[in-house]
GROMACS .gro file of C-alpha atoms in nm:
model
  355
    1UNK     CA    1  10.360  33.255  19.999
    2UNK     CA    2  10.184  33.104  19.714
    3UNK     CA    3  10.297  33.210  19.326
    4UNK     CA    4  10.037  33.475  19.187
    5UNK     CA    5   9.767  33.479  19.046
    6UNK     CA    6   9.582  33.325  19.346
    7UNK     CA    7   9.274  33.344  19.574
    8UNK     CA    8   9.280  33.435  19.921
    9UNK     CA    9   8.996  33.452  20.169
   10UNK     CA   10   9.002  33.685  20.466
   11UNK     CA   11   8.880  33.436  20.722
   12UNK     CA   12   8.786  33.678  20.976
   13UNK     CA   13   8.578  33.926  20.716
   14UNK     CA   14   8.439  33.543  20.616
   15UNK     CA   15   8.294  33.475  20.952
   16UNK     CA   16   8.155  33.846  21.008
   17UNK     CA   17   7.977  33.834  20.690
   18UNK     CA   18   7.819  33.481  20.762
   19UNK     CA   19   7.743  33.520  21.090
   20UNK     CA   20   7.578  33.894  20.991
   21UNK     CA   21   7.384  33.744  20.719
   22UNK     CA   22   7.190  33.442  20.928
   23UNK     CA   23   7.115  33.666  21.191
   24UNK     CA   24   6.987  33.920  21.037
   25UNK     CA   25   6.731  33.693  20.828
   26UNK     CA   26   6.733  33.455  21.175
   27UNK     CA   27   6.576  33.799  21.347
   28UNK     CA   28   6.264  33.773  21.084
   29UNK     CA   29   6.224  33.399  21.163
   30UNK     CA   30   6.340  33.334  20.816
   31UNK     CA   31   6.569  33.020  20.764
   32UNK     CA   32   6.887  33.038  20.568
   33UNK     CA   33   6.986  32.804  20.313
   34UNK     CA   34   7.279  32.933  20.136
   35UNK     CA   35   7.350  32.927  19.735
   36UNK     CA   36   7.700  32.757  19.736
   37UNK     CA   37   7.741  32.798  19.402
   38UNK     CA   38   7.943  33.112  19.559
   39UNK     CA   39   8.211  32.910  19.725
   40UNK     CA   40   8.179  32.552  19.581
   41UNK     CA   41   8.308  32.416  19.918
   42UNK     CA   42   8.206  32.151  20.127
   43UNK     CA   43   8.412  32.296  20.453
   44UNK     CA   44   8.253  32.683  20.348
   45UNK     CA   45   7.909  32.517  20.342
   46UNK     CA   46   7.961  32.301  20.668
   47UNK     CA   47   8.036  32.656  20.882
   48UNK     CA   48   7.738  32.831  20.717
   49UNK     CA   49   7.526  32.574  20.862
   50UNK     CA   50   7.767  32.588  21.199
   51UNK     CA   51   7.692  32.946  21.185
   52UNK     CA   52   7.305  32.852  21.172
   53UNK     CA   53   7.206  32.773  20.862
   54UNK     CA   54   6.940  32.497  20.823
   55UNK     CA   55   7.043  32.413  20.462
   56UNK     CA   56   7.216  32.447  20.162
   57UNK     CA   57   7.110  32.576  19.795
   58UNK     CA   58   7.262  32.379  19.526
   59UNK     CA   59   7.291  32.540  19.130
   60UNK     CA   60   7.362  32.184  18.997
   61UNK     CA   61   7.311  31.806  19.045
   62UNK     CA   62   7.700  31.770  19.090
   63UNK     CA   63   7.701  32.039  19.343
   64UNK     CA   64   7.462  31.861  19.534
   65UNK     CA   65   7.599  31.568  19.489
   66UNK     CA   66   7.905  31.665  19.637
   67UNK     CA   67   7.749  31.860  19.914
   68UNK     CA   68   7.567  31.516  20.028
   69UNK     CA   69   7.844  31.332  19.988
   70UNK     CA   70   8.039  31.545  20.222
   71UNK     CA   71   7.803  31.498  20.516
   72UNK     CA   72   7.554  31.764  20.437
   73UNK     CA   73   7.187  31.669  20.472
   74UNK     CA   74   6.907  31.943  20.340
   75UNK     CA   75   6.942  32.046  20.062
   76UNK     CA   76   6.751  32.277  19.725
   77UNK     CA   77   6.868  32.204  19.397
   78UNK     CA   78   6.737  32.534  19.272
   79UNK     CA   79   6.684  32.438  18.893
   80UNK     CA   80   6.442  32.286  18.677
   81UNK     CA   81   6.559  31.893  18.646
   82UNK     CA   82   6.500  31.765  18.273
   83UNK     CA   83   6.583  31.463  18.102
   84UNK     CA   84   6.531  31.061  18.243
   85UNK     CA   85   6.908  31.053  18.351
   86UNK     CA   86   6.881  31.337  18.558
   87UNK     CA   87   6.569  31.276  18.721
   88UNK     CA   88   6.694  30.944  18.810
   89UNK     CA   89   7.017  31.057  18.930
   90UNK     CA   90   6.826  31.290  19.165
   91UNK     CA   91   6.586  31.025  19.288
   92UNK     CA   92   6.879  30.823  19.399
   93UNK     CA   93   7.010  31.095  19.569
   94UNK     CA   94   6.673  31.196  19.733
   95UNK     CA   95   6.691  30.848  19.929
   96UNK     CA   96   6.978  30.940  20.073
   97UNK     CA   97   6.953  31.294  20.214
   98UNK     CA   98   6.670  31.563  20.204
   99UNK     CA   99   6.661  31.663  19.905
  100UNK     CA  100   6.407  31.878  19.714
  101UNK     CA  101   6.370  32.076  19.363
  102UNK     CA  102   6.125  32.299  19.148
  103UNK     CA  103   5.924  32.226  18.862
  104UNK     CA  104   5.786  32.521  18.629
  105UNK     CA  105   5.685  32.287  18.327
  106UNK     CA  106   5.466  31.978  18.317
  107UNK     CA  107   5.756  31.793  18.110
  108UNK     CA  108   5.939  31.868  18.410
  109UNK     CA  109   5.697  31.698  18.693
  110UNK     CA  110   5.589  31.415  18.516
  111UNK     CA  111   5.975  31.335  18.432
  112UNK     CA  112   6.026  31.356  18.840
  113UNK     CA  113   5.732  31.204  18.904
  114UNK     CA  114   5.810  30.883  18.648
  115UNK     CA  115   6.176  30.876  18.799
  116UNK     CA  116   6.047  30.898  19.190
  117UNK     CA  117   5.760  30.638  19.111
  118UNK     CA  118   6.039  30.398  18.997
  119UNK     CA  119   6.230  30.399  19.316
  120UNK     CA  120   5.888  30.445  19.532
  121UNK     CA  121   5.968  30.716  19.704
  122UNK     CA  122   5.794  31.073  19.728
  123UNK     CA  123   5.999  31.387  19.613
  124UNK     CA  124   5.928  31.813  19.775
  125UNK     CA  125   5.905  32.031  19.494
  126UNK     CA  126   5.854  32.415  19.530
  127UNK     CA  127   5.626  32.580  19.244
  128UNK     CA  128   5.865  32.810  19.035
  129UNK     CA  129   5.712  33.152  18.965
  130UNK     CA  130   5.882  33.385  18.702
  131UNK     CA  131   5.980  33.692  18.932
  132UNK     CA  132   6.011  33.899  18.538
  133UNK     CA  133   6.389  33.819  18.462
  134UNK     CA  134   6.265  33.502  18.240
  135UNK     CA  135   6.492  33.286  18.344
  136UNK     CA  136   6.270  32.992  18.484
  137UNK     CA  137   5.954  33.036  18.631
  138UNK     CA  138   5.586  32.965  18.513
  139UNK     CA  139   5.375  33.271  18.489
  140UNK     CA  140   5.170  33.409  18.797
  141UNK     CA  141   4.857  33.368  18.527
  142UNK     CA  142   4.881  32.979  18.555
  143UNK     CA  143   4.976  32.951  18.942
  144UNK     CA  144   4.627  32.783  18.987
  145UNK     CA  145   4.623  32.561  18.675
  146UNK     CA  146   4.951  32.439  18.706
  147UNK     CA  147   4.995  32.371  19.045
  148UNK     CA  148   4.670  32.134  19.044
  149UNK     CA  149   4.808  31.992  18.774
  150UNK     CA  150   5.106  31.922  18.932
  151UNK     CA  151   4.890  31.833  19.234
  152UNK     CA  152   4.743  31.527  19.021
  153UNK     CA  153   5.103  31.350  19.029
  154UNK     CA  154   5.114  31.110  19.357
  155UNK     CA  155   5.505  31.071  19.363
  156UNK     CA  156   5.586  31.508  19.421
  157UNK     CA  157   5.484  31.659  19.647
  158UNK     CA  158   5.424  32.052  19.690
  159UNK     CA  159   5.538  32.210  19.996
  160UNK     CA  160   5.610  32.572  19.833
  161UNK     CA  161   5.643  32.855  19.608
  162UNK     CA  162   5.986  32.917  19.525
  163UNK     CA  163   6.145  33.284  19.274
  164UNK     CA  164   6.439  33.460  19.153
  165UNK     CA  165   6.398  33.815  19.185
  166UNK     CA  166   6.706  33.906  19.031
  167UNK     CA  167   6.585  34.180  18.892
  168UNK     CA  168   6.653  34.347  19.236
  169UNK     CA  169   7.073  34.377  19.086
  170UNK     CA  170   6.955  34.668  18.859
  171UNK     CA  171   6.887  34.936  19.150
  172UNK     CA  172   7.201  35.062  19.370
  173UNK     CA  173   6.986  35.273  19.632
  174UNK     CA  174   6.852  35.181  19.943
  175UNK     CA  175   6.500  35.299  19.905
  176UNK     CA  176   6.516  35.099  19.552
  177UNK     CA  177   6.641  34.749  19.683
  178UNK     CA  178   6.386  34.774  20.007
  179UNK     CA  179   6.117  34.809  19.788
  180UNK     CA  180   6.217  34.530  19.563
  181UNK     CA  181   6.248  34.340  19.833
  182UNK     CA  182   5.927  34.400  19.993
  183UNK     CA  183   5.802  34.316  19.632
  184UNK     CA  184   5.939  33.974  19.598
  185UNK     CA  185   5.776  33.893  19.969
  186UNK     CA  186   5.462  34.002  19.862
  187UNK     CA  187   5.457  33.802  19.589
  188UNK     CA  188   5.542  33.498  19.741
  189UNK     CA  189   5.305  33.535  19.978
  190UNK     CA  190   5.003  33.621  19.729
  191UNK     CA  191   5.099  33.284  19.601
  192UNK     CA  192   5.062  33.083  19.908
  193UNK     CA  193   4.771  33.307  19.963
  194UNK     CA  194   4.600  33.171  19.623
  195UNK     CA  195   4.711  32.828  19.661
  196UNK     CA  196   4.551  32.828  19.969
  197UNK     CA  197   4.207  32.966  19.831
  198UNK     CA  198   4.205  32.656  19.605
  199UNK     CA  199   4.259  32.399  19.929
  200UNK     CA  200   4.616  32.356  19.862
  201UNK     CA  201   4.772  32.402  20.170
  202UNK     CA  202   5.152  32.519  20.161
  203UNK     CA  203   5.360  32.739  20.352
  204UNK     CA  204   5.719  32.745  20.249
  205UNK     CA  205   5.805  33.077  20.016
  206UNK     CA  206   6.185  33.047  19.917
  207UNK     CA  207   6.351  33.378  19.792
  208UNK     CA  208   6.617  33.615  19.861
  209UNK     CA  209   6.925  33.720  19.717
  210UNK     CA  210   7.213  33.895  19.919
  211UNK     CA  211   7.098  34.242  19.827
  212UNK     CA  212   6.732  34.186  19.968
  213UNK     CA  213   6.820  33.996  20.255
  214UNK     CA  214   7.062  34.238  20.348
  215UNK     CA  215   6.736  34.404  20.433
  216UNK     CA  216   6.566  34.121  20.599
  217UNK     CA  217   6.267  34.289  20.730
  218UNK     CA  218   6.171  34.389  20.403
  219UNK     CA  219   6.164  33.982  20.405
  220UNK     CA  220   5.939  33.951  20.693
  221UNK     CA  221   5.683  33.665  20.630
  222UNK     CA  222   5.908  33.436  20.368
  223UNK     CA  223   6.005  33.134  20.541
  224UNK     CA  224   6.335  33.090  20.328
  225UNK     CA  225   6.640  33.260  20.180
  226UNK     CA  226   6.918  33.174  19.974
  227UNK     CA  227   7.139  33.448  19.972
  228UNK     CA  228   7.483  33.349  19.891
  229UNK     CA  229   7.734  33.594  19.732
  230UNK     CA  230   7.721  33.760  20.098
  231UNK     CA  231   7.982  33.535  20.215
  232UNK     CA  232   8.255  33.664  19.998
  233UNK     CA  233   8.114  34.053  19.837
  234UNK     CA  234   8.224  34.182  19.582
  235UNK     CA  235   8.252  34.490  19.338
  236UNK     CA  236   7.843  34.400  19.307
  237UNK     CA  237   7.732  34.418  19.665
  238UNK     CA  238   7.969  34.736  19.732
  239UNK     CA  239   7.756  34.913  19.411
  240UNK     CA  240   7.421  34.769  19.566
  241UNK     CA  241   7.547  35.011  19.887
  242UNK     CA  242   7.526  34.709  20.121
  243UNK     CA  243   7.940  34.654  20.129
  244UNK     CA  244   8.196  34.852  20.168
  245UNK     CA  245   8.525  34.736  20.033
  246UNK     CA  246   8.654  34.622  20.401
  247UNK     CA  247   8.335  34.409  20.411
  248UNK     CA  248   8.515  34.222  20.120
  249UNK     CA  249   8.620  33.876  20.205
  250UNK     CA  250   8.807  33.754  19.907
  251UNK     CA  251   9.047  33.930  19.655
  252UNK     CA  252   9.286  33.817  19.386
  253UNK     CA  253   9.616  33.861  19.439
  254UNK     CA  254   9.797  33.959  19.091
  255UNK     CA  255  10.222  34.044  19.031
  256UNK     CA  256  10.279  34.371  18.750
  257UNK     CA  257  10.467  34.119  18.533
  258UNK     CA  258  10.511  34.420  18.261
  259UNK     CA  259  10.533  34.837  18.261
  260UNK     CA  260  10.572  34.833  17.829
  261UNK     CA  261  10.538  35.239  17.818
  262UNK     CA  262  10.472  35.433  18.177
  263UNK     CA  263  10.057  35.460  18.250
  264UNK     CA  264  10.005  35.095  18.075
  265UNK     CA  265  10.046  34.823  18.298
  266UNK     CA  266   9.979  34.427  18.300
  267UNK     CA  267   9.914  34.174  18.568
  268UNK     CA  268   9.906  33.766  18.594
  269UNK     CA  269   9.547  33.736  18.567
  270UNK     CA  270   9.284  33.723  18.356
  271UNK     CA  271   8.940  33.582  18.250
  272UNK     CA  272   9.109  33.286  18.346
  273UNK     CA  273   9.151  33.401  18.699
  274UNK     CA  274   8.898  33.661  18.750
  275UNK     CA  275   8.588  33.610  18.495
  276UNK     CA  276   8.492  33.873  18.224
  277UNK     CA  277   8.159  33.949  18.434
  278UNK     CA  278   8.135  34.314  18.451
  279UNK     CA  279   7.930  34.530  18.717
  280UNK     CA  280   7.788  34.883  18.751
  281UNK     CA  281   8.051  35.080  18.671
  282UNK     CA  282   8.371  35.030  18.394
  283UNK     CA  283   8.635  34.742  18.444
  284UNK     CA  284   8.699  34.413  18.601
  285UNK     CA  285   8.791  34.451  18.961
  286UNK     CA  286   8.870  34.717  19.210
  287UNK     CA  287   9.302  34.739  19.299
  288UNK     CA  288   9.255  34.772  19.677
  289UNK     CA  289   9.590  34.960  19.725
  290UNK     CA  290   9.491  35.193  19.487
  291UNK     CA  291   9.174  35.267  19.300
  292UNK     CA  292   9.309  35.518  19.053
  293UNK     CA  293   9.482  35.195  18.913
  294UNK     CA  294   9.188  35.060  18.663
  295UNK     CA  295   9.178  34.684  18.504
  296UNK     CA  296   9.002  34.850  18.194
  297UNK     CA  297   9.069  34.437  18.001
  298UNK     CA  298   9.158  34.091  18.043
  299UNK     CA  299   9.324  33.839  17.796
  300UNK     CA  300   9.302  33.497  17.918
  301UNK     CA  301   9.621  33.506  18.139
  302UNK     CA  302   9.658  33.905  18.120
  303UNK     CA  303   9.502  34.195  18.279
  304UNK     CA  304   9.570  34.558  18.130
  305UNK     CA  305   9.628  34.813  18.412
  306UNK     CA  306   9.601  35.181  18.307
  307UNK     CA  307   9.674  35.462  18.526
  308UNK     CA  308   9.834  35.859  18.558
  309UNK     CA  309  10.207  35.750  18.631
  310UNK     CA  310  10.271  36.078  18.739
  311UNK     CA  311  10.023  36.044  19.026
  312UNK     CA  312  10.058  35.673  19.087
  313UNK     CA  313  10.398  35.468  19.173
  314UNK     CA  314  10.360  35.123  19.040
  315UNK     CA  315  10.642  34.843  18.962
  316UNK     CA  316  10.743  34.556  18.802
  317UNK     CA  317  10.727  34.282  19.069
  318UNK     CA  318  10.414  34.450  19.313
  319UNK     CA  319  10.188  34.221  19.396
  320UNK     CA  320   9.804  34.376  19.386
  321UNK     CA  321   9.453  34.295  19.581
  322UNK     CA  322   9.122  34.263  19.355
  323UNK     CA  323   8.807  34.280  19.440
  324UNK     CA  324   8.624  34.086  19.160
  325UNK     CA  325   8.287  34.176  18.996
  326UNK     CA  326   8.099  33.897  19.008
  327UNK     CA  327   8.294  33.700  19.309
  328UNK     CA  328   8.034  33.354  19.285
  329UNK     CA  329   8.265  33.263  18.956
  330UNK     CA  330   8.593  33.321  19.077
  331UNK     CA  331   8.602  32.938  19.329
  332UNK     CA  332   8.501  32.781  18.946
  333UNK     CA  333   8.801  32.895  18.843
  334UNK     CA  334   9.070  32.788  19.079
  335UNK     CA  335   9.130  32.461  19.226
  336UNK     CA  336   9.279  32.611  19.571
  337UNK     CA  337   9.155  32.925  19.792
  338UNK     CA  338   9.419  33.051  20.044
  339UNK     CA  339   9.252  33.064  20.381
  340UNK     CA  340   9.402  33.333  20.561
  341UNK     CA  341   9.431  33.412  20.928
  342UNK     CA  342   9.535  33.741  20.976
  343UNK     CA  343   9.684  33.773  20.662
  344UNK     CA  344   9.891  33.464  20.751
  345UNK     CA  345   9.806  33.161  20.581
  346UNK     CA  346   9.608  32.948  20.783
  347UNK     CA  347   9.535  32.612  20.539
  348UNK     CA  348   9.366  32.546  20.168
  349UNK     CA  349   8.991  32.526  20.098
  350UNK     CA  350   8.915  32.383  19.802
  351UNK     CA  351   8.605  32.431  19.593
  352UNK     CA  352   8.553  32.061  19.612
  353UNK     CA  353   8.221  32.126  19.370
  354UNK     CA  354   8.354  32.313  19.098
  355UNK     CA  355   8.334  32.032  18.866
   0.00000   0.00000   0.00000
């Protein structure tokens, strides 16, 4: 076995989750295209699509680069692309696969539009609407004005409405997330809806995060998701209600490299290992073998354990299972992810877009 800390991927949970997810959204005639910013891996994002997804949702240029490098054909690069270099570096790659973007700033289009009128070739851009996090998005006051504006440039070309509703992460009920869910459909389609009024006709609506497609019929009428953390879960999906800790596909497996005074605890792994994110409740993972063992901090390469040593055995030397927080930043971390076949190692997947 591998020295700890490491990653290691239940490939069996893997495919359950995968295969779950696409159906479920394939059942509302909505078409997957998966963030791999989760996984970061070429191989992970060729079986999504084996499993029957019809594209891929990229974070960064480099992702996508990679990803089209590796074979992989449609893809989003779901972020605003600024700056000359960039635009061009896109436009090169948009004449090699199917490739497509959002704009939410005029500074934005005409950039594109300078870059794709260079290389004569027209680019798909989805219309970014701010879903109320603020974290890119134009405001649902200027759909009209903007979008003709962005109409006027002859080298994009609008095929969408695209939004982040990741504002859905704040509620842990069901009743909550379905109607947050419903919400972000509804506005999509308003948007189409108004676009349409104006005789702009376009019918793609990308949105969805794990949590509301998890409830794909809440969904119904959006022609896209890009759910992606499902593939792994972690300590966030399992506090939105939709996992359970079995449903878990990756963990971190950590040695107790110190016991200084009985109760106090550390382990091989740290920010460096398992990211500083936090979630809904205290700590930094969940200790599968037992959960009255708490990672209450993390040092770089340490992790502080803390825990009633009169209830719970624990030794120097035991190897641990977490279940991360915020699983989409633990593949950034790590150059290698133990693929494991009933808990036998089966070969190395490696987040071949993590730089």
């Amino acid at each position: 076995m591998p020295i700890t800390p490491y990653v290691a991927l239940n490939l069996q949970q893997l495919e359950k989750n995968v295969r779950g997810m696409t159906g479920r959204l394939t059942q509302q005639s909505i078409e997957h295209w998966p963030h791999i910013k989760t996984h970061k891996s070429t191989e992970l994002a060729k079986f999504e699509i084996a499993c029957g997804a019809k594209g891929i949702t990229c974070a960064t240029l480099h992702e996508a680069r990679v990803m089209a490098q590796g074979g992989i054909n449609n893809i989003l690069l779901a972020y605003p692309i600024i700056g000359e270099e960039k635009c061009q570096q896109f436009v090169e790659l948009a004449k090699m696969v199917n490739l497509k973007t959002i704009v939410d700033s005029m500074q934005a289009a005409e950039q594109l539009n300078k870059a794709a009128s260079a290389q004569n070739i027209i680019v798909n851009v989805y219309i970014a609407i701010d879903y109320g996090a603020h974290r890119e998005g134009i405001q649902l006051t200027d759909l009209e004005t903007f979008t003709l504006a962005v109409n006027q440039l002859s080298f994009l070309n609008i095929i969408g409405i695209f939004t982040y509703a990741g504002t859905i992460y704040q509620y842990t009920t069901e009743p909550e997330i379905r109607k947050a869910a419903k919400a972000e459909a509804d506005l999509l389609l308003t948007c189409i809806q108004r676009l349409n009024a104006i005789g702009i006709d376009v019918q793609r609506t990308s949105g969805g995060s794990t949590l509301s497609s998890f409830y794909a019929e809440e969904l119904a009428g959006i022609t896209e998701s890009r759910a992606g953390n499902f593939i792994f879960g972690d300590m966030n999906a399992i506090y939105g209600g939709i996992y359970t800790r079995e449903d878990c596909a990756l963990t971190i497996r950590s040695s107790v490299v110190s016991i200084p005074v009985p109760g106090y605890a550390t382990i091989d792994a740290g920010t460096k290992t398992l990211t500083s994110d936090q979630s809904a409740e205290e700590g930094y993972g969940y200790i599968v073998e037992n959960p009255n063992i708490k990672l209450v901090k993390l040092n770089e390469e340490h992790g502080y354990l803390r825990y009633d040593p009169e209830a719970v055995e624990l030794n120097i030397g035991d190897i641990l299972n977490i279940i991360p927080n915020h699983s989409c930043v633990v593949p950034n971390l790590t150059n290698k992810i133990y693929a494991l076949n009933n808990n036998v190692i089966d070969h190395i997947i490696i987040p071949d877009a993590r730089f």
